[in-house]
Coordinates of C-alpha atoms and ligand atoms in Angstrom, one line a residue:
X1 CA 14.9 -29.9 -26.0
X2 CA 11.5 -29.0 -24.7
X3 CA 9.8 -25.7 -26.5
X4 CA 9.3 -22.6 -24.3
X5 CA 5.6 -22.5 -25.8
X6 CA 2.0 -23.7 -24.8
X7 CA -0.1 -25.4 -27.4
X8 CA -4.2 -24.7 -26.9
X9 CA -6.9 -26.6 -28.5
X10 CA -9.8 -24.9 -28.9
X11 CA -12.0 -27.9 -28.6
X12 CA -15.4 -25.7 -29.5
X13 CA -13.4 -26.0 -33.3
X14 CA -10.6 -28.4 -33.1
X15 CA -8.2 -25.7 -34.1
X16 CA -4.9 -25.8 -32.3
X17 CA -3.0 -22.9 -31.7
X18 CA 1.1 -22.6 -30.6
X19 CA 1.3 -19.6 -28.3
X20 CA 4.9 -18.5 -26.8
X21 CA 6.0 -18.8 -22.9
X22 CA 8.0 -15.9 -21.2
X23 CA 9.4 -15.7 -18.6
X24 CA 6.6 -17.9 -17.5
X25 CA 3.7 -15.8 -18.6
X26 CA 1.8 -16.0 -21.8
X27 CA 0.7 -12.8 -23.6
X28 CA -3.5 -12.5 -23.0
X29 CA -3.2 -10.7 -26.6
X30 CA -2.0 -14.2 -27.8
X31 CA -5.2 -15.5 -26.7
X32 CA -7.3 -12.8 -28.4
X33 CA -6.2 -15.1 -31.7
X34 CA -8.2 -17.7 -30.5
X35 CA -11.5 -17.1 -32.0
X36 CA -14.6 -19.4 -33.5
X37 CA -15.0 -17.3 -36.8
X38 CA -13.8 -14.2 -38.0
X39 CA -16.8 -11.9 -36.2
X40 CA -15.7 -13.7 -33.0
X41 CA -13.6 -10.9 -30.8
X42 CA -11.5 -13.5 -29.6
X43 CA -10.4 -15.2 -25.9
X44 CA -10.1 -13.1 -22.9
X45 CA -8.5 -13.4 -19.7
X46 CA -11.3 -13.6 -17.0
X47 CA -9.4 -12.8 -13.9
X48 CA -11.6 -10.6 -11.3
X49 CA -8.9 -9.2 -8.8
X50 CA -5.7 -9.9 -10.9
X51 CA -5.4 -13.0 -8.9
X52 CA -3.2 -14.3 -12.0
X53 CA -2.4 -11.5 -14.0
X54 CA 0.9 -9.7 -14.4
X55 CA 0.4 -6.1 -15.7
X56 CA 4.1 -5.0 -16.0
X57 CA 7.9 -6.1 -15.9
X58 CA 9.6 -4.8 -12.5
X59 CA 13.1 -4.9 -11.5
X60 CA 12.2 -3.5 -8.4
X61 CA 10.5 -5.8 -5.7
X62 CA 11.0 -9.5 -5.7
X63 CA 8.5 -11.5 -3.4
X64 CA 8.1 -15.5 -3.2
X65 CA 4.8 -15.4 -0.9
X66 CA 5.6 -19.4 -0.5
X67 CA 8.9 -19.2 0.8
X68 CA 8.3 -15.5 3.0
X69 CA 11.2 -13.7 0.9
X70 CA 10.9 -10.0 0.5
X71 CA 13.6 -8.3 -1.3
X72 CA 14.6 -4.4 -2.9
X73 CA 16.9 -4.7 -5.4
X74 CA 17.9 -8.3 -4.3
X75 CA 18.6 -6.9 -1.1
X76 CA 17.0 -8.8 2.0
X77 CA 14.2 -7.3 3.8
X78 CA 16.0 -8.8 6.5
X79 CA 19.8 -7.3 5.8
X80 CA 18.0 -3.7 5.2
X81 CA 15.8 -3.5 8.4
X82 CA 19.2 -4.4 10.6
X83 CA 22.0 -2.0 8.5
X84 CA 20.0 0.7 6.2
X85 CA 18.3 4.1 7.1
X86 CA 14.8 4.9 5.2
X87 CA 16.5 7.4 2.9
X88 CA 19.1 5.2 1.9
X89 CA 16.6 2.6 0.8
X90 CA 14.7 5.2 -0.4
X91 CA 17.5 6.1 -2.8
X92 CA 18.1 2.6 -4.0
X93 CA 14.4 1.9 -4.7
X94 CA 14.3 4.9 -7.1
X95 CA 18.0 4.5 -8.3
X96 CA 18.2 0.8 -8.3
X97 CA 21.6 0.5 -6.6
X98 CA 23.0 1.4 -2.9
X99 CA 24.0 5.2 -2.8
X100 CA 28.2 6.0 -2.1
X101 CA 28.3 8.2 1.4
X102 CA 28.5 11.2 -1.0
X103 CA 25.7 10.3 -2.9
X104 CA 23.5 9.4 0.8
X105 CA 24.9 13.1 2.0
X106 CA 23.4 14.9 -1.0
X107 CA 20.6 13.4 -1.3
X108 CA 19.8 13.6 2.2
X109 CA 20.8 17.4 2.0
X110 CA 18.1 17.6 -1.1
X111 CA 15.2 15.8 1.2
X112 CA 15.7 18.0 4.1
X113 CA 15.5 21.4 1.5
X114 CA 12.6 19.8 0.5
X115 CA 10.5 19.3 3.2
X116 CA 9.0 22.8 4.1
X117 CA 5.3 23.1 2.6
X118 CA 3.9 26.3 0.6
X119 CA 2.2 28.4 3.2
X120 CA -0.5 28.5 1.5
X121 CA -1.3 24.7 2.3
X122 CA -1.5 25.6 6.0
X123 CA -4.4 27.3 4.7
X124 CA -5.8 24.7 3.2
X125 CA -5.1 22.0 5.7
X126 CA -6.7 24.8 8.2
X127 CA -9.7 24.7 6.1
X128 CA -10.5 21.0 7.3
X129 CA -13.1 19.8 10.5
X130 CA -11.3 19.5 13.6
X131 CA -12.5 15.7 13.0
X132 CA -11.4 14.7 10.1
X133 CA -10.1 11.7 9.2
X134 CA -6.0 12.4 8.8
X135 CA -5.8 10.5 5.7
X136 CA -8.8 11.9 3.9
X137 CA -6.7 15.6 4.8
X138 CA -3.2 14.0 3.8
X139 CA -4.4 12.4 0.5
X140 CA -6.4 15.3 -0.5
X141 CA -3.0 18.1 0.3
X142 CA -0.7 15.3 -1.1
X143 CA -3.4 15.7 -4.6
X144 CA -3.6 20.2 -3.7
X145 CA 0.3 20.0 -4.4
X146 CA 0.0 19.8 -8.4
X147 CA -1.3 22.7 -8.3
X148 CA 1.5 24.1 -6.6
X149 CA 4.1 22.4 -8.8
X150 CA 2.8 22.7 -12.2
X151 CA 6.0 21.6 -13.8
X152 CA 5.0 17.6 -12.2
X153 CA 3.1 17.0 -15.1
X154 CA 6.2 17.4 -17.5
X155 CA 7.0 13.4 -16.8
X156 CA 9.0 12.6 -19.5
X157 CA 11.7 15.0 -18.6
X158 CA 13.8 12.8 -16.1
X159 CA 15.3 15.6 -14.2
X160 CA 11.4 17.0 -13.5
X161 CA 10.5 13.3 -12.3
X162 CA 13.7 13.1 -10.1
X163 CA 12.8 16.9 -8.6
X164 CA 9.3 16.2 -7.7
X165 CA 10.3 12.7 -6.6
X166 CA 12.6 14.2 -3.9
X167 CA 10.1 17.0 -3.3
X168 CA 7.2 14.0 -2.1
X169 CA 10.1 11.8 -0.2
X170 CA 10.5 15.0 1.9
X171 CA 6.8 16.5 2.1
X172 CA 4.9 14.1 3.5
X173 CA 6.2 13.4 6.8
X174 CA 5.7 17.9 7.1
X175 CA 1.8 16.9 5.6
X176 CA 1.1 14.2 7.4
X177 CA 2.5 15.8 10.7
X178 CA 0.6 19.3 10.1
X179 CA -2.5 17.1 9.5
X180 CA -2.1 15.4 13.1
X181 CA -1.5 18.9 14.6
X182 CA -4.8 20.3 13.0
X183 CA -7.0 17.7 14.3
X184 CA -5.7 18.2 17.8
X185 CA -5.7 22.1 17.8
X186 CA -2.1 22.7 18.2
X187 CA 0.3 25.0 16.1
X188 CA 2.3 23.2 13.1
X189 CA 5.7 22.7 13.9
X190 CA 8.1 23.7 11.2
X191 CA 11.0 20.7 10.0
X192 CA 13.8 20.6 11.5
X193 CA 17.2 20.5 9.4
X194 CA 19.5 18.9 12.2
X195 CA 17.3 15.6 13.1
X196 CA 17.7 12.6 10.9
X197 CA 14.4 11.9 8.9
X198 CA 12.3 9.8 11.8
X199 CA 13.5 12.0 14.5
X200 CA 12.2 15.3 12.1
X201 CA 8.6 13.6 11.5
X202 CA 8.3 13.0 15.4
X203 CA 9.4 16.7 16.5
X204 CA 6.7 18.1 13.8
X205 CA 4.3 15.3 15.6
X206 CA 4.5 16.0 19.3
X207 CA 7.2 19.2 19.9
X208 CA 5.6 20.9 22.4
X209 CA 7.0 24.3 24.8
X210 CA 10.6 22.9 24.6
X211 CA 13.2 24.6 22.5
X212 CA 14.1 20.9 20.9
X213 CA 11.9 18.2 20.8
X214 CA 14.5 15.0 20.4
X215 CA 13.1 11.9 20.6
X216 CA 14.4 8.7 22.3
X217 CA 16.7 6.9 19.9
X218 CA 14.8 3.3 19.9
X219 CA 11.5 5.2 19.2
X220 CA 14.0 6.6 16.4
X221 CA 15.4 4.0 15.0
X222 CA 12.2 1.8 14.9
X223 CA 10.5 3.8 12.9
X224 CA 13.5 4.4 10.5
X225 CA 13.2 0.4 10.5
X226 CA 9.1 0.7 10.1
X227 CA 9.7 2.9 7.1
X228 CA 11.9 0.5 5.3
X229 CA 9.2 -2.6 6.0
X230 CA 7.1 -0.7 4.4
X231 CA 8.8 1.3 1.0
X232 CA 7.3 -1.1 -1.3
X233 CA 5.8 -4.3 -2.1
X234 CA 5.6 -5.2 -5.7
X235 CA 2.0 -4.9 -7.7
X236 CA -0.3 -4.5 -4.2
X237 CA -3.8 -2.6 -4.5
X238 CA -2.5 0.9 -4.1
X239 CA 1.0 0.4 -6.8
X240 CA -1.4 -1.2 -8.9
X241 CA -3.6 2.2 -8.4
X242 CA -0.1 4.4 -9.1
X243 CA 0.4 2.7 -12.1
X244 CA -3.2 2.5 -13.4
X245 CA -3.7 6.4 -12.5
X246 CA 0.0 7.2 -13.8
X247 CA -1.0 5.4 -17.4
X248 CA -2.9 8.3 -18.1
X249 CA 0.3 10.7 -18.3
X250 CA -1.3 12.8 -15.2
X251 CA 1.3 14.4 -12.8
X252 CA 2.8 12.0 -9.6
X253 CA 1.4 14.0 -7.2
X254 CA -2.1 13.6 -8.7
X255 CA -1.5 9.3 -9.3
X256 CA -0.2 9.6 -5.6
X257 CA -3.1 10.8 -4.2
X258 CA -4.9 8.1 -5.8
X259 CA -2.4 5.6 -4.7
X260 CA -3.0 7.0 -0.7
X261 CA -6.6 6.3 -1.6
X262 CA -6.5 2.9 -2.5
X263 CA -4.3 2.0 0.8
X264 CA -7.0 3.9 2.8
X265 CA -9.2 0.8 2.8
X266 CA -9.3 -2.0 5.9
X267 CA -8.0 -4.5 3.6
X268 CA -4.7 -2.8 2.4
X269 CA -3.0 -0.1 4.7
X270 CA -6.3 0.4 6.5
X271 CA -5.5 -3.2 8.4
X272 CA -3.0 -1.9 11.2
X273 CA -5.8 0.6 12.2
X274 CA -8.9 -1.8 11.9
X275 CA -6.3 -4.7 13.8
X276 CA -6.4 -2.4 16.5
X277 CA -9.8 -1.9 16.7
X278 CA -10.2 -5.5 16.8
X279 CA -7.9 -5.9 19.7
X280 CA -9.7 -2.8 21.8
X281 CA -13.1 -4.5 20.7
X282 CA -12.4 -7.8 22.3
X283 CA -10.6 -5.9 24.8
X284 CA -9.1 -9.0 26.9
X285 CA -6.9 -12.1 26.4
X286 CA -10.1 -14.7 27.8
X287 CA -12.2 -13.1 24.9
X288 CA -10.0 -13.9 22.0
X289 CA -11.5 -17.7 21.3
X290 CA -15.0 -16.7 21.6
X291 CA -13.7 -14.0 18.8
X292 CA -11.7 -16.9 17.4
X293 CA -15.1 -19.1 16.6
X294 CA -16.7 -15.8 15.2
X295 CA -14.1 -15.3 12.6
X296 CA -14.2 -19.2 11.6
X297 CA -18.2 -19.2 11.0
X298 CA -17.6 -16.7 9.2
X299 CA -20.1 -14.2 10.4
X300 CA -18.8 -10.9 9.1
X301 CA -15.8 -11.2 11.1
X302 CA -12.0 -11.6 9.8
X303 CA -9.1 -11.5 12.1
X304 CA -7.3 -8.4 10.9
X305 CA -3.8 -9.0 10.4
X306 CA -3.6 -12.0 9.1
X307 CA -3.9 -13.4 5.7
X308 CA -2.2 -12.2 2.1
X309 CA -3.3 -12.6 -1.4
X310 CA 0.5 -13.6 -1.8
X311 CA 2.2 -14.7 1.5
X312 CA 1.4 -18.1 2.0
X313 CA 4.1 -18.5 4.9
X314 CA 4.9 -16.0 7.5
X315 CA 5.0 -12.2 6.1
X316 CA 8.8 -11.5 6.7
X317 CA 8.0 -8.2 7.6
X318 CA 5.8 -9.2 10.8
X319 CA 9.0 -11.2 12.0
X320 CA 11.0 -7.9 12.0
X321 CA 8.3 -5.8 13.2
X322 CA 7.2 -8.4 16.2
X323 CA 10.7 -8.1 17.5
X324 CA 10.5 -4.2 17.1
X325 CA 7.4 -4.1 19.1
X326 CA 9.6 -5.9 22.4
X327 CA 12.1 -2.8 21.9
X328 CA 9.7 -0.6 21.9
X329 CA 7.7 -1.5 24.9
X330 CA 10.6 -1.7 26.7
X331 CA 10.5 2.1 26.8
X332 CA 7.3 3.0 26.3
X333 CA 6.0 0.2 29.0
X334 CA 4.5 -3.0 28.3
X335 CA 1.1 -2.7 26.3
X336 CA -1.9 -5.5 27.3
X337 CA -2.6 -5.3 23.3
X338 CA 0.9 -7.0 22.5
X339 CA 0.2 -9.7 24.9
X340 CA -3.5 -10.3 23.3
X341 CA -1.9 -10.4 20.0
X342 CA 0.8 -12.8 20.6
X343 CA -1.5 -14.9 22.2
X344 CA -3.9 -14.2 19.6
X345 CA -0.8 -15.1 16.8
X346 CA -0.5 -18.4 19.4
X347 CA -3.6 -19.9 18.6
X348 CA -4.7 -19.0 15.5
X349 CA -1.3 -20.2 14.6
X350 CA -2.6 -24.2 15.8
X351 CA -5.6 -23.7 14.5
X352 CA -6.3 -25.8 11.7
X353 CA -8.8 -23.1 9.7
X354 CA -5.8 -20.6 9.6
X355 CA -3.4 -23.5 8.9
X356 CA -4.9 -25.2 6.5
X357 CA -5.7 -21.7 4.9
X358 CA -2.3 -20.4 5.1
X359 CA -2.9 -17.7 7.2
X360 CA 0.1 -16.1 9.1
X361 CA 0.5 -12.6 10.4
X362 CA 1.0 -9.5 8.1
X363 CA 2.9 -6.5 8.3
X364 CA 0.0 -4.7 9.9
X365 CA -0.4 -7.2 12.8
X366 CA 2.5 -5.2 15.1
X367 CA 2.7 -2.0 13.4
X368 CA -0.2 -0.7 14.9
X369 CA 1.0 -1.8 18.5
X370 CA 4.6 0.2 18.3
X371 CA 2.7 3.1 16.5
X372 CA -0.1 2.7 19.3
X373 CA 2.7 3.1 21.8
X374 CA 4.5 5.4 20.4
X375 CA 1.5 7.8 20.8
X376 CA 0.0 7.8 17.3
X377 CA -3.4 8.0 17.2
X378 CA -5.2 4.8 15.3
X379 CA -6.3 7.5 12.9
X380 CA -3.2 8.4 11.9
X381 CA -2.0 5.0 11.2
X382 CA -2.7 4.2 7.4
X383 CA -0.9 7.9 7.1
X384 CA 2.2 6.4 9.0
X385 CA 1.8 3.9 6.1
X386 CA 2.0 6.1 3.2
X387 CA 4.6 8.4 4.2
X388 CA 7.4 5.2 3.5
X389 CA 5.0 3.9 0.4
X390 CA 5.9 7.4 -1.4
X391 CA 9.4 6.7 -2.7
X392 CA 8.0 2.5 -3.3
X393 CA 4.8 4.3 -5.4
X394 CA 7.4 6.9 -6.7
X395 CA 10.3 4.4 -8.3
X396 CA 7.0 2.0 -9.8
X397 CA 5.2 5.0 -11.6
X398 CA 9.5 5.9 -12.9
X399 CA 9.4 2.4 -14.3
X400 CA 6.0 2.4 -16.2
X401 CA 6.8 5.8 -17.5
X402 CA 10.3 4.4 -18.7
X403 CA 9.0 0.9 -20.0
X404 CA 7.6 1.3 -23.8
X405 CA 5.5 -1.4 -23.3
X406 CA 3.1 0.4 -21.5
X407 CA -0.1 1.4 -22.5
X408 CA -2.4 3.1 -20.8
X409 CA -4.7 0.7 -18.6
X410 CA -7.8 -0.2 -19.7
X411 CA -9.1 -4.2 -18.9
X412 CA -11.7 -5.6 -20.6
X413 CA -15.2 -6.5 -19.2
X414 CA -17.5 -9.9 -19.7
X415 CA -20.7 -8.2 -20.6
X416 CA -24.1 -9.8 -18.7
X417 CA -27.0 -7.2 -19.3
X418 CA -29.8 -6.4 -21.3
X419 CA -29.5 -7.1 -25.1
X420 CA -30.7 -3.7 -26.8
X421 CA -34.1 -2.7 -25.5
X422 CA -36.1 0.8 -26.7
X423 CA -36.3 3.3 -24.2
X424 CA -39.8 2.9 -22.3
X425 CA -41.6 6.5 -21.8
X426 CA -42.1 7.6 -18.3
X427 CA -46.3 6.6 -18.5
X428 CA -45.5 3.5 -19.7
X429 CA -42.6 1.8 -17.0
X430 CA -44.1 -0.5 -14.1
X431 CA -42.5 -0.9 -10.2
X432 CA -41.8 -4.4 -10.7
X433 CA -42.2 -4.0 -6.6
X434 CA -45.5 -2.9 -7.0
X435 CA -46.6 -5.6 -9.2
X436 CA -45.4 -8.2 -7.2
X437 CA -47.5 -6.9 -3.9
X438 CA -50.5 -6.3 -5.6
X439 CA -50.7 -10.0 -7.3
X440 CA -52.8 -12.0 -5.9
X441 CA -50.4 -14.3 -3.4
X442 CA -50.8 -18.1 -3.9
X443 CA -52.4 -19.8 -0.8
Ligands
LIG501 N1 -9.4 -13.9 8.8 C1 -10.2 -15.0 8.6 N2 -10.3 -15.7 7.4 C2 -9.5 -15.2 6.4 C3 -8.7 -14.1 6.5 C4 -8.7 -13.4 7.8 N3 -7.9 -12.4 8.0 N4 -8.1 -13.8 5.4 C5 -8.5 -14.8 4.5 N5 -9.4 -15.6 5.1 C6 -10.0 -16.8 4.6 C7 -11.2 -16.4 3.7 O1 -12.4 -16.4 4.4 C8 -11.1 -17.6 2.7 O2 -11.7 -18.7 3.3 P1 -12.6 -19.7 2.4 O3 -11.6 -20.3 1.4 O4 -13.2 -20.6 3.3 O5 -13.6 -18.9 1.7 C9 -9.6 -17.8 2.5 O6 -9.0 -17.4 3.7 C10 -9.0 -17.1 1.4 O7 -9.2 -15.7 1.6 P2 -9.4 -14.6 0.4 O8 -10.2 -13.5 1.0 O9 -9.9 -15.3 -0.8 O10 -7.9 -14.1 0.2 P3 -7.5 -12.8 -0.6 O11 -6.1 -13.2 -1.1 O12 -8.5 -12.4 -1.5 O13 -7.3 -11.7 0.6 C11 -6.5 -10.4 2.3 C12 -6.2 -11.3 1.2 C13 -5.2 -9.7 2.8 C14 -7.4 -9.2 1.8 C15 -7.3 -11.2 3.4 O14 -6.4 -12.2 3.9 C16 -7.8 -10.3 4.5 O15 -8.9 -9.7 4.4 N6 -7.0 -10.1 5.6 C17 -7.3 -9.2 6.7 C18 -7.0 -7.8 6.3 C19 -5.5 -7.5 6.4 O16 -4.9 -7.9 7.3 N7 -5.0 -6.8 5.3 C20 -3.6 -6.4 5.3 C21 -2.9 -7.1 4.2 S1 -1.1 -6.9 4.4 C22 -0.9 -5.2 4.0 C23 -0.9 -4.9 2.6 O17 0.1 -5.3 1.9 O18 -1.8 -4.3 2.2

């Protein structure tokens, strides 16, 4: 019977050490007992971007980047996207089982009381440039709203966590839209209790003169199916950023605001704007192998929308969203950027430096084309990605705060500089710049 443990020699001593296996992880503390004498600290972990580092036990996302699975709960991406609503996945996420119709209808009824803002953060959004960037306004109201729910930071009361959870499922698509509506100098428009939740965030998007704004129902029902692509995926940059903030016992809306930080950047939820800029920048279908060889010499250029630190097979999601797209353009009219993309899909996808790589298409690849036609704005795009990552940040930060292994986060560092040095009095430092021009210069 083969022992569920791995045995180290630390060849620098000959000691051996027997350390346990779990669920197949080690514990790095385990390591720590590996040391040369007893003023050694110990081994460490060296793992710069977590490439190989599990930071928590989850019973909430399950990916296998190999085989392109994505499943809540154990539920298909797949099954979800075709028979669920965003709330309804929203609920399972956070409650870790399908809701009963009852349970749907009240929590539904909860969202929808939920999703007026204080006045006051009119005010407040009101206060920003006409140009600013929508996420930089809808990260910095989603952080303004602990001040206007104190009570958030009471997190180890369950029925306080489950309130403020609701409250942020419900606010954001109000935030998100009054942020579009202040950058294009048009009154907010309040929510609207009889649409479902898509068809609410699209009246308080683009509701003009007319007494209801009711969108068409593919427009509706893709970005119900959007949403749910995009609820959660496991231990990514911006969860990891949930967690890390939430370990320090602050209030959700505070660890969410963080968490909309981190996806801000081109290389998380940032990529469906930046794949669109790409597209606009080579601007036409005879362009894209010039762009092609650019990205393979590696001069600065990447092509957006591909790659994943963990699918190493077609991203399940793009599958979904690729066929969304065709729906979508069917009412909106066709768009020259899907047809540059799926060529562009066509031949990176024969092309050995993305094969051999195992470079498919991500989530963000198509998104930004539906939300493009849809008439988003690119700006508003990594904000189209928070909105469904709330209840996915929301039901990880429930679990750390829940799981009494956790400590709060705080990874260790290989030290490389100076050994101690006495501080140097201002007459006496030197410009090592200086010295180097005015040596005399070998001939
Ligand atoms: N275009 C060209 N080459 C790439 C790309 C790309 N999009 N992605 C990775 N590579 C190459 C990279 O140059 C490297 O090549 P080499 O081995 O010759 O040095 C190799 O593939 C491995 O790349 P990496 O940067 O070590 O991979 P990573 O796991 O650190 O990065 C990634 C993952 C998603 C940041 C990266 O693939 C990327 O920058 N993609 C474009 C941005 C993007 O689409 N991001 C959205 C991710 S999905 C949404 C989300 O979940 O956030």
């Amino acid at each position: 019977m083969p022992s569920e443990t791995l045995t180290i020699v630390d060849n620098r001593i000959g000691k051996t050490y027997e350390v346990p296996i779990e669920n197949g992880t080690v514990r790095a503390m385990d390591l720590r007992k590996i040391r040369t004498s007893s003023e050694d600290f110990g081994l460490m972990a060296y793992d710069p971007g977590f490439m190989n580092t599990a930071a928590c036990k989850s019973r909430i996302t399950f990916i296998d980047g190999e085989k392109g699975i994505l499943r809540y709960r154990g539920y298909p991406i797949e099954q979800l996207a075709e028979k669920s609503s965003f709330l309804e996945v929203a609920y399972l996420l956070y409650f870790g089982e399908l809701p009963t119709q009852s349970q749907l209808d009240e929590f539904n009824n909860i969202v929808l009381s939920h999703t007026l803002i204080h006045e006051q953060t009119k005010k407040f959004i009101d206060g920003f440039r006409h140009d600013a960037h929508p996420m930089g306004m809808f990260l910095s109201t989603v952080a303004a709203l602990s001040t206007f729910y104190k009570e958030g930071k009471n997190i180890f009361d369950a029925q306080n966590r489950l309130v403020q959870f609701e409250r942020m499922v419900a606010k954001m698509p109000t935030i998100a839209a009054f942020c579009f509506r202040h950058s294009i100098g048009m009154p907010f428009v309040y929510p609207d209790g009889d649409l479902s939740y898509p068809a609410n965030f699209l009246s308080m998007m683009y509701k003009g003169t007319q007494l209801r704004y009711k969108p068409h129902p593919v427009l509706e029902r893709a970005l119900d199916v959007l949403f749910i692509l995009h609820v959660d995926h496991e231990q990514n940059c911006s969860t990891t950023t949930m967690r890390g903030i939430g370990s320090s016992h602050c209030d959700p809306f505070t660890a969410l605001a963080g968490a909309a930080a981190a996806l801000y950047g081109p290389l998380h939820g940032g990529a469906n704007e930046a794949v669109l800029r790409m597209l606009m920048e080579i601007g036409s279908k005879d362009r894209i192998p010039e762009f092609i060889k650019r990205v393979k010499a590696g001069d600065g250029a990447r092509l957006m929308g591909f790659g994943h630190r963990v699918y190493k097979n077609y991203d399940p999601r793009a599958r979904i969203i690729k066929q969304v797209a065709a729906e979508v353009l069917e009412v909106t009219g066709r768009s020259p950027l899907l047809d540059m993309a799926l060529e562009m899909e066509r031949i990176a996808l024969e092309d050995d430096y993305f094969v051999s790589r195992k470079l498919y298409p991500n989530v963000d690849f198509y998104s930004g084309i539906i939300y493009q036609a849809m008439g988003f704005p690119v700006d508003m795009f990594p904000v189209l990605f928070a909105i469904p990552r709330t209840p996915g940040w929301l039901s990880q930060w429930e679990e750390q705060i829940l799981d009494p292994e956790q400590r709060i986060v705080r990874p260790r560092q290989v030290y490389l500089g100076s050994e101690v040095r006495d501080y140097v009095p201002m007459a006496g430092r030197v410009d090592p710049a200086t010295v180097d021009a005015a040596a005399p210069q070998a001939v």
